[in-house]
């Protein structure tokens, strides 16, 4: 039996890993902006579906979790933003 090494996904998918590096660096440099944009994307996807289908489409626990994130997800980026402002002002 010959040795088959694991494929190097970073070489096979360079654009995907370049995007991953950009996202990780953006998340580390500006966490409030990253989490706000994540929440905004979730809300833009979930809330129109909720308006079109009603609560009948959100019976599974995972759907309810997405709904909770889309409704209350602005709290964490707002907290991070206030924390950064306090650190910057001191």
Coordinates of N, CA and C in Angstrom, one line a residue:
X1 N 0.8 -1.2 0.0 CA 0.0 0.0 0.0 C 0.9 1.2 0.0
X2 N 0.6 2.2 -0.9 CA 1.5 3.3 -1.0 C 0.9 4.5 -0.1
X3 N 1.8 5.3 0.3 CA 1.4 6.4 1.1 C 0.8 7.5 0.3
X4 N -0.4 7.9 0.7 CA -1.1 9.0 0.0 C -1.2 10.2 1.0
X5 N -0.4 11.2 0.7 CA -0.5 12.3 1.6 C -1.8 13.1 1.5
X6 N -2.1 13.8 2.5 CA -3.3 14.6 2.5 C -3.1 15.7 1.5
X7 N -4.2 16.1 0.7 CA -4.0 17.2 -0.3 C -3.9 18.5 0.5
X8 N -3.1 19.4 -0.1 CA -2.9 20.7 0.5 C -4.0 21.6 0.0
X9 N -5.0 21.8 0.8 CA -6.1 22.6 0.4 C -5.7 24.1 0.2
X10 N -4.7 24.5 0.8 CA -4.3 25.9 0.7 C -3.7 26.2 -0.7
X11 N -3.1 25.2 -1.3 CA -2.5 25.3 -2.6 C -3.6 25.0 -3.7
X12 N -4.6 24.2 -3.4 CA -5.6 23.8 -4.3 C -6.7 24.9 -4.4
X13 N -6.9 25.6 -3.3 CA -7.9 26.7 -3.3 C -7.3 28.0 -2.8
X14 N -6.5 28.6 -3.5 CA -5.8 29.8 -3.0 C -6.7 31.0 -2.8
X15 N -7.7 31.2 -3.6 CA -8.6 32.3 -3.5 C -9.4 32.2 -2.2
X16 N -9.8 31.0 -1.8 CA -10.6 30.8 -0.6 C -9.8 31.1 0.6
X17 N -8.5 30.6 0.6 CA -7.6 30.9 1.8 C -7.2 32.4 1.8
X18 N -7.1 33.0 0.7 CA -6.8 34.5 0.7 C -8.0 35.2 1.3
X19 N -9.2 34.8 1.0 CA -10.4 35.4 1.6 C -10.5 35.1 3.1
X20 N -10.1 33.9 3.5 CA -10.1 33.6 4.9 C -9.1 34.4 5.7
X21 N -7.9 34.6 5.1 CA -6.9 35.4 5.8 C -7.3 36.9 5.9
X22 N -8.0 37.4 4.9 CA -8.5 38.8 4.9 C -9.6 38.9 6.0
X23 N -10.5 37.9 6.1 CA -11.6 38.0 7.1 C -11.0 37.9 8.5
X24 N -10.1 37.0 8.7 CA -9.5 36.8 10.0 C -8.8 38.1 10.4
X25 N -8.0 38.6 9.5 CA -7.3 39.9 9.9 C -8.3 41.0 10.2
X26 N -9.3 41.1 9.4 CA -10.4 42.1 9.6 C -11.0 41.9 10.9
X27 N -11.3 40.7 11.3 CA -12.0 40.4 12.6 C -11.0 40.7 13.7
X28 N -9.7 40.5 13.6 CA -8.8 40.8 14.7 C -8.6 42.3 14.8
X29 N -8.6 43.0 13.7 CA -8.3 44.5 13.7 C -9.6 45.3 14.1
X30 N -10.7 44.9 13.6 CA -12.0 45.6 13.9 C -13.1 44.7 14.3
X31 N -13.1 44.2 15.5 CA -14.1 43.2 15.9 C -15.5 43.7 15.9
X32 N -15.7 44.9 16.3 CA -17.1 45.5 16.3 C -17.7 45.6 14.9
X33 N -16.9 46.0 14.0 CA -17.4 46.1 12.6 C -17.6 44.7 12.0
X34 N -16.8 43.8 12.3 CA -16.9 42.4 11.8 C -18.3 41.8 12.3
X35 N -18.5 41.9 13.7 CA -19.7 41.3 14.2 C -20.9 42.0 13.8
X36 N -20.8 43.4 13.6 CA -22.0 44.1 13.2 C -22.4 43.7 11.7
X37 N -21.4 43.5 10.9 CA -21.7 43.0 9.5 C -22.2 41.6 9.5
X38 N -21.7 40.8 10.4 CA -22.2 39.4 10.5 C -23.7 39.4 10.9
X39 N -24.0 40.2 11.9 CA -25.4 40.4 12.4 C -26.3 40.9 11.3
X40 N -25.8 41.9 10.6 CA -26.6 42.6 9.5 C -26.9 41.6 8.4
X41 N -25.9 40.7 8.0 CA -26.1 39.7 7.0 C -27.1 38.7 7.5
X42 N -27.0 38.3 8.7 CA -28.0 37.3 9.3 C -29.4 37.9 9.3
X43 N -29.5 39.2 9.7 CA -30.8 39.8 9.7 C -31.4 40.0 8.4
X44 N -30.6 40.4 7.4 CA -31.1 40.6 6.0 C -31.6 39.3 5.4
X45 N -31.0 38.1 5.8 CA -31.5 36.9 5.3 C -32.7 36.3 6.1
X46 N -32.7 36.4 7.4 CA -33.7 35.8 8.2 C -35.0 36.6 8.3
X47 N -34.9 37.9 8.5 CA -36.1 38.7 8.7 C -37.1 38.7 7.5
X48 N -36.6 38.8 6.2 CA -37.5 38.7 5.1 C -38.2 37.3 5.0
X49 N -37.4 36.3 5.3 CA -38.0 35.0 5.3 C -39.1 34.9 6.3
X50 N -38.9 35.5 7.5 CA -39.9 35.5 8.5 C -41.1 36.3 8.1
X51 N -40.9 37.4 7.4 CA -42.1 38.2 7.0 C -42.9 37.5 5.9
X52 N -42.2 36.7 5.0 CA -42.9 36.0 4.0 C -43.6 34.8 4.4
X53 N -43.0 34.0 5.3 CA -43.6 32.7 5.7 C -44.2 32.7 7.1
X54 N -44.0 33.7 7.9 CA -44.6 33.7 9.2 C -43.8 32.8 10.1
X55 N -44.3 32.6 11.3 CA -43.6 31.8 12.3 C -43.7 30.3 12.0
X56 N -44.5 29.9 11.1 CA -44.6 28.4 10.7 C -43.3 27.9 10.2
X57 N -42.5 28.8 9.5 CA -41.2 28.3 9.0 C -40.1 28.2 10.0
X58 N -40.3 28.7 11.2 CA -39.3 28.7 12.2 C -39.6 27.7 13.4
X59 N -39.9 26.5 13.1 CA -40.3 25.5 14.1 C -39.0 24.8 14.7
X60 N -38.0 24.7 13.9 CA -36.8 23.9 14.3 C -36.0 24.8 15.3
X61 N -35.3 24.2 16.2 CA -34.5 24.9 17.2 C -33.4 25.8 16.5
X62 N -32.8 25.2 15.4 CA -31.8 26.0 14.7 C -32.3 27.2 14.1
X63 N -33.6 27.1 13.6 CA -34.2 28.3 13.0 C -34.6 29.3 14.0
X64 N -35.0 28.8 15.2 CA -35.3 29.8 16.3 C -34.0 30.5 16.8
X65 N -32.9 29.8 16.8 CA -31.6 30.4 17.2 C -31.2 31.5 16.2
X66 N -31.4 31.2 14.9 CA -31.1 32.2 13.9 C -32.0 33.4 14.0
X67 N -33.2 33.2 14.3 CA -34.2 34.3 14.6 C -33.7 35.1 15.8
X68 N -33.3 34.4 16.9 CA -32.9 35.1 18.0 C -31.6 36.0 17.8
X69 N -30.7 35.4 17.0 CA -29.5 36.2 16.6 C -29.9 37.4 15.7
X70 N -30.8 37.2 14.8 CA -31.1 38.3 13.9 C -31.9 39.4 14.7
X71 N -32.6 39.1 15.7 CA -33.3 40.1 16.5 C -32.4 40.8 17.5
X72 N -31.6 40.0 18.2 CA -30.8 40.5 19.4 C -29.3 40.6 19.0
X73 N -28.9 40.3 17.8 CA -27.5 40.3 17.5 C -26.8 41.6 17.5
X74 N -27.5 42.7 17.5 CA -26.8 44.0 17.5 C -26.2 44.3 18.9
X75 N -26.5 43.6 19.9 CA -26.1 43.9 21.3 C -24.6 43.7 21.4
X76 N -24.0 42.6 20.9 CA -22.6 42.3 21.0 C -21.7 43.3 20.3
X77 N -22.0 43.7 19.0 CA -21.2 44.7 18.3 C -21.3 46.1 19.0
X78 N -22.5 46.4 19.5 CA -22.6 47.7 20.2 C -21.8 47.7 21.5
X79 N -21.8 46.6 22.3 CA -20.9 46.5 23.4 C -19.5 46.6 23.1
X80 N -19.0 45.9 22.0 CA -17.6 46.0 21.6 C -17.3 47.5 21.2
X81 N -18.2 48.1 20.5 CA -17.9 49.5 20.1 C -17.8 50.4 21.2
X82 N -18.6 50.3 22.3 CA -18.5 51.1 23.5 C -17.2 50.8 24.2
X83 N -16.9 49.6 24.3 CA -15.6 49.2 24.9 C -14.4 49.8 24.2
X84 N -14.4 49.8 22.9 CA -13.3 50.3 22.1 C -13.3 51.9 22.3
X85 N -14.4 52.5 22.3 CA -14.4 54.0 22.5 C -13.9 54.3 23.9
X86 N -14.2 53.6 24.9 CA -13.7 53.9 26.3 C -12.2 53.7 26.3
X87 N -11.7 52.6 25.7 CA -10.2 52.4 25.7 C -9.5 53.5 24.9
X88 N -10.1 53.9 23.8 CA -9.5 55.0 23.0 C -9.5 56.3 23.7
X89 N -10.5 56.6 24.5 CA -10.6 57.9 25.2 C -9.7 58.0 26.4
X90 N -9.3 56.8 26.9 CA -8.5 56.8 28.2 C -7.0 57.0 27.8

